[in-house]
XYZ file of C-alpha atoms in Angstrom:
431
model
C -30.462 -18.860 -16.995
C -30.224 -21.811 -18.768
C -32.355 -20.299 -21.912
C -29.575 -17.879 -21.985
C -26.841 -20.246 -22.944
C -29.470 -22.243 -26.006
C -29.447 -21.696 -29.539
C -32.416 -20.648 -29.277
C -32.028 -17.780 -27.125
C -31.672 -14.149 -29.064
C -30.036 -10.988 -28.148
C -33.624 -9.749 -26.944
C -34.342 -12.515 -24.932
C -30.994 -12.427 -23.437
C -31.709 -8.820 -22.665
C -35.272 -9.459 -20.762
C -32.884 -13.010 -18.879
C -30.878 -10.011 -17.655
C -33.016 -7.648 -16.341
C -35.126 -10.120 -14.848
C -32.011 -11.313 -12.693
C -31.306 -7.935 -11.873
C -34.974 -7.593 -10.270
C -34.605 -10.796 -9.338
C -31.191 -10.061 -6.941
C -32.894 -7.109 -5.304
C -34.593 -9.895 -3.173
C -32.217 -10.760 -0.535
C -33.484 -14.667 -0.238
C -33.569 -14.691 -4.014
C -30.389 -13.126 -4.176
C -28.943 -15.894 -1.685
C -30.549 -18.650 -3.527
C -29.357 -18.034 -6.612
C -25.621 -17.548 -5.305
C -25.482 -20.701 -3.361
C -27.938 -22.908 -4.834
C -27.894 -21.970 -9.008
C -24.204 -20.795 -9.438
C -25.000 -17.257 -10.586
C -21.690 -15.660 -10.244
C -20.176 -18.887 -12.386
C -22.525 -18.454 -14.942
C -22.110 -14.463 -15.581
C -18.323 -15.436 -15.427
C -19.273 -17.386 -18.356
C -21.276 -14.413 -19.659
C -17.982 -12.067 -19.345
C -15.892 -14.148 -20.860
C -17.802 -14.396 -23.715
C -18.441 -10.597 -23.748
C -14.599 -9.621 -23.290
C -13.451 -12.533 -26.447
C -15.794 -10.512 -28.780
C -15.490 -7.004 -27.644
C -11.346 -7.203 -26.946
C -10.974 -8.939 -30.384
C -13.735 -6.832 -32.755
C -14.646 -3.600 -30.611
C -18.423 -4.046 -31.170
C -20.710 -2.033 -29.271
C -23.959 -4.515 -29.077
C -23.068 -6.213 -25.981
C -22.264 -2.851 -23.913
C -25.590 -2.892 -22.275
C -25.799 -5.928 -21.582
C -22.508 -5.949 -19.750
C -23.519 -2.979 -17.572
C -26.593 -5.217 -16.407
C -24.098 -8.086 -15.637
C -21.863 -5.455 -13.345
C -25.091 -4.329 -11.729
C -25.859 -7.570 -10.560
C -22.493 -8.279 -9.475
C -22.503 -5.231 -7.446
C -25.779 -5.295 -5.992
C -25.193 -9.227 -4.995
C -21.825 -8.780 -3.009
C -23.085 -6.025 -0.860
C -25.201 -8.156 0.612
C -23.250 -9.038 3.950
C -24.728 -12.230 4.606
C -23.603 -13.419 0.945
C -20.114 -11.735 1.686
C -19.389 -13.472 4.963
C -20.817 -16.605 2.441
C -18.138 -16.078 -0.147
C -15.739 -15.532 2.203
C -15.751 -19.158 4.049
C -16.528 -21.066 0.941
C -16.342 -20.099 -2.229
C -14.530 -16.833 -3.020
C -12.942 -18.497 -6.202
C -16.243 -17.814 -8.231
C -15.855 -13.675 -7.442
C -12.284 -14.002 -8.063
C -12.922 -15.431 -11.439
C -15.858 -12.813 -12.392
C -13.248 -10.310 -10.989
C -10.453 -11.493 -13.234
C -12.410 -11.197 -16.365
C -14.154 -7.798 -14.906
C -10.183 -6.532 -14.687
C -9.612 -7.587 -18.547
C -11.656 -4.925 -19.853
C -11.090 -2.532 -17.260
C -7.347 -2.395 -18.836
C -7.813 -3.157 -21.948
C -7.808 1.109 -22.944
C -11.228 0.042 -24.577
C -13.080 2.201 -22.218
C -15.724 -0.643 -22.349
C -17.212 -0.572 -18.996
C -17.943 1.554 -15.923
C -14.618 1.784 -14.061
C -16.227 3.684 -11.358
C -18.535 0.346 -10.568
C -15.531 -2.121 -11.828
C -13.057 -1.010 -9.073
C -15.884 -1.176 -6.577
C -16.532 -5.164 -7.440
C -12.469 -5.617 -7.553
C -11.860 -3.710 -4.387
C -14.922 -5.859 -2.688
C -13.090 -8.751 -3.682
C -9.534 -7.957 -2.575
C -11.344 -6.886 1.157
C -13.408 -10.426 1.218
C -9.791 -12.237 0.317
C -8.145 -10.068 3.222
C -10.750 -11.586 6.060
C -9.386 -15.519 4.768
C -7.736 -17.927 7.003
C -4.365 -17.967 5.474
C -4.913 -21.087 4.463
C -7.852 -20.455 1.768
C -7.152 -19.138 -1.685
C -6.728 -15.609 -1.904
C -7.246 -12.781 -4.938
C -3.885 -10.839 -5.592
C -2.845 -8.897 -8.194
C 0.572 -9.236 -9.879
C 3.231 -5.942 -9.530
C 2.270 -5.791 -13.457
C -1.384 -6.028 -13.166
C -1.228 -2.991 -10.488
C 0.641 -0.643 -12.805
C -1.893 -1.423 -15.765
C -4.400 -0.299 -13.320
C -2.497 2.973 -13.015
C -2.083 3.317 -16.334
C -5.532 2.732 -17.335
C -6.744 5.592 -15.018
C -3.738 8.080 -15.454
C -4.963 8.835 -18.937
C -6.865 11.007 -17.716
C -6.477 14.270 -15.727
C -6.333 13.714 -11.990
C -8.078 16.677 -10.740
C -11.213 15.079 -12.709
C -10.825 11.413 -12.244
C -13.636 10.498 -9.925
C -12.284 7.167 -10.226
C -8.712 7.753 -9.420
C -8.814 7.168 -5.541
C -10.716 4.059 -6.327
C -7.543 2.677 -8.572
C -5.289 3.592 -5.711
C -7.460 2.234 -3.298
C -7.427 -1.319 -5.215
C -3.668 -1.122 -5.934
C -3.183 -0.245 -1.997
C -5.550 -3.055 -0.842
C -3.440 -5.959 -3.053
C -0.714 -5.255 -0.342
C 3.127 -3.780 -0.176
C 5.245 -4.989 -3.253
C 7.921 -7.271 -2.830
C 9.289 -6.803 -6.295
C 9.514 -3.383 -5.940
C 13.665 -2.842 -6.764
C 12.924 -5.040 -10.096
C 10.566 -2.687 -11.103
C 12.245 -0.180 -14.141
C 12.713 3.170 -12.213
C 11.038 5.486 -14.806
C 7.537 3.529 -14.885
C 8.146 3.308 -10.495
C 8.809 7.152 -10.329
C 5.499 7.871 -12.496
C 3.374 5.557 -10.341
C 4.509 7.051 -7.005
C 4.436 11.157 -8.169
C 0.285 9.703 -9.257
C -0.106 7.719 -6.407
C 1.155 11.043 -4.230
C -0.971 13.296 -6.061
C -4.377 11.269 -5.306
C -3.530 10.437 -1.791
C -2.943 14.497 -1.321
C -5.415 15.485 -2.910
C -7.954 13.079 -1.182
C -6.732 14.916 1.995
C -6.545 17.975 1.177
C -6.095 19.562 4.808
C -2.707 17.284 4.996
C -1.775 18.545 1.703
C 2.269 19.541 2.232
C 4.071 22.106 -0.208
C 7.759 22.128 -0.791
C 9.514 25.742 0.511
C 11.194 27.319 -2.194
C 14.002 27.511 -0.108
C 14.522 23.223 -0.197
C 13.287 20.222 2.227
C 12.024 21.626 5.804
C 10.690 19.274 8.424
C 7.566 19.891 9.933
C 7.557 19.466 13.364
C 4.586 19.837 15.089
C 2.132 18.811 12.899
C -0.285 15.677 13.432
C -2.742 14.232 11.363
C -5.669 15.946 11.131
C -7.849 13.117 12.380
C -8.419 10.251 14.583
C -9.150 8.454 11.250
C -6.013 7.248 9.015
C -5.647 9.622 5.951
C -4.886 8.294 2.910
C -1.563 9.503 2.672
C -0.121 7.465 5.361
C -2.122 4.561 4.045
C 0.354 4.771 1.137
C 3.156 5.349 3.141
C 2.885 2.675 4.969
C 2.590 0.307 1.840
C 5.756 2.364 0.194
C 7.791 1.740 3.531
C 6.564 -1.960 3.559
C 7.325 -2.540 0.022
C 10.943 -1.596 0.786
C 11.847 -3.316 3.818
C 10.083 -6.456 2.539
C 11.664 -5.701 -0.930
C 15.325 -4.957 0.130
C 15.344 -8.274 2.098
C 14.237 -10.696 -0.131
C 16.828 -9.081 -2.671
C 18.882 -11.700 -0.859
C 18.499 -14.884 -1.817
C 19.388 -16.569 0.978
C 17.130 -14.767 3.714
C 13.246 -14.346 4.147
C 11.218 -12.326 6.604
C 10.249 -15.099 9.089
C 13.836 -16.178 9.295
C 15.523 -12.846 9.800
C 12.990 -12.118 12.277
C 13.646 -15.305 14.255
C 17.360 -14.397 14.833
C 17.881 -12.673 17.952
C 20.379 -10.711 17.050
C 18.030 -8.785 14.948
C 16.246 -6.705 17.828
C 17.237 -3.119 16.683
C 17.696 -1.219 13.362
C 20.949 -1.271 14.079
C 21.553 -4.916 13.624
C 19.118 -4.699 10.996
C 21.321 -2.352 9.011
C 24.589 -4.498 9.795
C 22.802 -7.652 8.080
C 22.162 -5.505 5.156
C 25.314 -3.832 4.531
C 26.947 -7.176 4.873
C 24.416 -8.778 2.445
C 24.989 -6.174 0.243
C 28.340 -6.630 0.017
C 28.005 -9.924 -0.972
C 24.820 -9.646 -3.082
C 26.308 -6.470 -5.113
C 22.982 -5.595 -7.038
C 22.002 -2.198 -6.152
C 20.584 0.729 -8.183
C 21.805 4.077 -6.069
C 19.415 6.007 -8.185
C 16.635 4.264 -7.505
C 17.603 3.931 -3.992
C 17.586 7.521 -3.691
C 14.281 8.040 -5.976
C 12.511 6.196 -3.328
C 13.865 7.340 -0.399
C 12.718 10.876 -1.777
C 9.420 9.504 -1.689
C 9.347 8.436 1.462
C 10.801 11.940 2.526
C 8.037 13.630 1.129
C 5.102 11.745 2.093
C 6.398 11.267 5.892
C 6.916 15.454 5.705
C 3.360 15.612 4.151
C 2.166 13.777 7.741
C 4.366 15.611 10.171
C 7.004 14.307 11.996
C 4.998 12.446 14.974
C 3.120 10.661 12.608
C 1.918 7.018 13.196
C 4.362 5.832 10.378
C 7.234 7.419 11.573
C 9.230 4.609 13.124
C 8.651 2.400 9.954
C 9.483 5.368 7.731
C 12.825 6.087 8.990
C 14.044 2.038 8.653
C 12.791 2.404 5.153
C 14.993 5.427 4.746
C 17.724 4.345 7.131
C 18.049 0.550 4.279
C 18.409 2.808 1.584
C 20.479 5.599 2.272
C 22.527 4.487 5.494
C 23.344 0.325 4.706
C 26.298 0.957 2.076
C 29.392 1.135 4.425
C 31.452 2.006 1.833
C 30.114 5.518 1.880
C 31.387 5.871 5.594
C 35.141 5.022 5.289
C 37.832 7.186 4.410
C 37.862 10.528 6.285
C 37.478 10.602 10.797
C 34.468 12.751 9.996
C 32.708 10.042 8.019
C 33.680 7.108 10.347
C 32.320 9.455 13.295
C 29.203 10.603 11.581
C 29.095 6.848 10.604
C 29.115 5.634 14.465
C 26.584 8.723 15.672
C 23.938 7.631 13.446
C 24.397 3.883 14.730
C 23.925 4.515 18.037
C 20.744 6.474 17.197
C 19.620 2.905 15.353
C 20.393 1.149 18.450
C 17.592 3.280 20.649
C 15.312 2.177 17.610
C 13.012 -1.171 17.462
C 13.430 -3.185 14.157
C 10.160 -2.038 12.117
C 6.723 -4.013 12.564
C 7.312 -5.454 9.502
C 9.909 -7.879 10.226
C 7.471 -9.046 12.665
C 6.542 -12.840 11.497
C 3.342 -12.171 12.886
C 3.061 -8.721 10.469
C 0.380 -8.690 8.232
C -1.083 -5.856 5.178
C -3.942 -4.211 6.208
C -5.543 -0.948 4.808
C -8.190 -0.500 7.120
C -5.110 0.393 10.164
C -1.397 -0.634 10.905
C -0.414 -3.111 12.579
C -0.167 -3.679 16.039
C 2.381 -5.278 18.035
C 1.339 -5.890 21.703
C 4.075 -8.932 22.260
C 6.661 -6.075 23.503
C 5.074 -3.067 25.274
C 6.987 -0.183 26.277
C 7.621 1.891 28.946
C 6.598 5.154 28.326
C 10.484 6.552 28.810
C 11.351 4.015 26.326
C 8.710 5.422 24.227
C 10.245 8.614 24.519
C 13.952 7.712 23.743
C 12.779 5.933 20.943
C 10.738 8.542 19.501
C 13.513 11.319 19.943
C 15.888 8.770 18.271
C 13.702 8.109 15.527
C 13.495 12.112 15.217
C 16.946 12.763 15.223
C 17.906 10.532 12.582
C 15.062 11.809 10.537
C 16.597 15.064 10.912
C 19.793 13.200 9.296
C 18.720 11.455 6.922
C 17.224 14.493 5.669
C 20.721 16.027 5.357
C 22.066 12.757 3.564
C 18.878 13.188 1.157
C 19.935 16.689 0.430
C 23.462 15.587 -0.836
C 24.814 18.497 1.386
C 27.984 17.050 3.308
C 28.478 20.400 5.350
C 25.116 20.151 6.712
C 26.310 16.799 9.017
C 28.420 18.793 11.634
C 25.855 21.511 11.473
C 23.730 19.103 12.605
C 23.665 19.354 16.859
C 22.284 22.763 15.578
C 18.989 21.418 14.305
C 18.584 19.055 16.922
C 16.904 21.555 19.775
C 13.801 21.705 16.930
C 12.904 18.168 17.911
C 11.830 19.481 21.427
C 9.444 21.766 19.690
C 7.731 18.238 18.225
C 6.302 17.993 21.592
C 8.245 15.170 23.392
C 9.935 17.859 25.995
C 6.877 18.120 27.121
C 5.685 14.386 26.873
C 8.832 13.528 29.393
C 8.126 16.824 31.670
C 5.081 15.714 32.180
C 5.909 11.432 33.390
C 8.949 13.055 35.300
C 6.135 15.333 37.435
C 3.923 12.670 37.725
C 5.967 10.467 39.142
C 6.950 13.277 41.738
C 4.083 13.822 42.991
């Protein structure tokens, strides 16, 4: 290793350094030693650096085996548990460095690397960082470094991009974005119609078509598995990113704080501190609003309505198309419809998310088991939650009419199985 770095050393002799290392790592203890004990991942940092100045700035081909060698032993080395659980307690800043410069070329268009094995070492990393105390340094990716990830990968068609679920696995993993409503709209609304596309498509039995006919709710549907599919994986960091992202539009709130207040116990008080924030804090983009609230539409419809996400996924929808008061004023119907869907709010926990305790993970949400419910509570908030779905989808649709029409639609949400959920504790306790 240190032969490698002399003026003496030539390309060929570089070449046999590297493949003896990459022997050399399929040894566990030698693997170990050399991580702890000889600074290997520092010293092929050094080695990528070097690659990346000459092949970013000239486009020469001579190192390109060489750097698949270095990304072999990267990848061999941290799945090694023992030097995972290492890295994780003391000195994940070497990967995250190695990872850094691995991410260079994997955006640079360049095609210079495998980005099948290059999202593997950069989604390693980001699940290492996620097992930190909170106190250690952790790897995160900026809002811009995720979209060059997309847009490295969506060059190519998605029905053949092995490595597509990979990218969306690695943006996913980097956790919800807070920045989300800064983000221009037209690069946003790509992003989410790819993301969609690979998270379908990676579960293809959940796969949900639109009726010709418009939006239709499916009621009765679960997911498939005991398993989380991928698509509510990305739900749930869509409906994060906009609960986390509408409040800390305001400058003058954050998460913890607005979760301490006790006033904040439903989404109806949520929505009040919004739509007076707003008011004061007059920044929004309706469009945009309304681009991702047809997101969130879709992807919850692709899951069914009793999905896991459900209660998060109306909020989301609820902050963006429900906390503007000024669309509520004016006519009796308005101010009525106005004070029906605010009573369903109140029957309706403020999201997870607010939780202080809340944090990302991919793996599974989050649960809260500082306030369990009874299972009638359960129920009432799960028939609220549907019932304003069944709403909101109206106020998505931009059909006015459809809002008194709407005690018609509401005997579907028995079909969604909670009639029978609260027919069956009522006997119980009977007998």
């Amino acid at each position: 290793m240190s032969f490698y770095v002399s003026p003496l050393s030539d390309v060929e002799s570089k070449t046999i350094i590297l493949q003896i290392l990459k022997k050399s790592v399929q040894l566990h203890k030698t693997a170990h030693y050399l991580v702890e004990r000889c600074s290997l991942f520092p010293w092929l940092s050094s080695i990528l650096s070097t690659y990346s100045s000459v092949l970013l700035r000239d486009e020469k081909k001579c190192f390109s085996t060489e750097l698949a060698v270095v990304i072999e032993i990267v990848r061999v080395v941290i799945s090694s548990n023992n030097i995972a659980e290492w890295l994780q307690s003391c000195a994940l800043e070497q990967l995250m460095l190695l990872t850094s410069h691995l991410y260079k070329l994997l955006v640079s268009g360049k095609k210079l690397i495998n980005e099948n094995s290059a999202f593997k070492i950069i989604i390693s990393t980001l699940k290492i960082s996620q097992k930190r105390k909170i106190y250690q340094p952790h790897f995160t990716l900026s809002q811009e470094d995720l979209f060059q990830i997309y847009v490295a990968v969506s060059e190519d068609d998605i029905g053949r991009c092995a490595n597509a679920k990979l990218a969306l696995e690695a943006i996913l993993l980097s956790g919800p974005s807070l920045d989300i409503f800064c983000m221009n709209q037209e690069k946003l609304s790509s992003f989410l119609i790819w993301a969609t596309s690979i998270a379908l498509n990676s579960n293809p039995r959940n796969a949900f078509q639109w009726e010709e006919a418009g939006l239709h709710v499916p009621l009765v549907s679960r997911e498939a598995s005991q398993e989380e599919s991928f698509t509510s994986k990305l739900l749930r960091w869509l409906t994060a990113s906009i609960i986390h992202g509408k409040l800390s539009r305001n400058t003058n709130s954050s998460t913890s704080k607005l979760s301490a207040q006790s006033n904040l116990k439903t989404l109806r008080s949520l929505m009040e501190y919004v739509a007076k924030e707003d008011k004061e804090n007059n920044k929004r983009s309706c469009d945009l609003d309304e681009m991702l609230a047809a997101q969130v539409f879709y992807l919850q419809q692709s899951l069914g309505i009793n999905c896991s996400v459900l209660a998060s996924a109306v909020s989301a929808l609820s902050l963006l198309l429900l906390s503007d008061d000024s669309k509520f004023t004016g006519s009796d119907f308005m101010r009525s419809f106005r004070t029906s869907v605010m009573t369903l709010c109140s029957k309706i926990r403020c999201p997870p998310e607010l939780n202080p305790a809340w944090i990302w993970s991919f793996e599974e949400p989050w649960e809260d088991d500082s306030c369990q419910l009874t299972e009638l509570a359960r129920i009432d908030e799960l028939r609220a939650c549907q019932s304003l779905l069944l709403t909101l989808s109206n106020v998505l649709q931009r059909r006015p009419s459809k809002f008194q029409g709407l005690s018609l639609h509401l005997h579907d949400v028995d079909n969604s199985g909670v009639f029978n959920w609260e027919t069956g504790i009522l006997t119980s306790q009977l007998n």
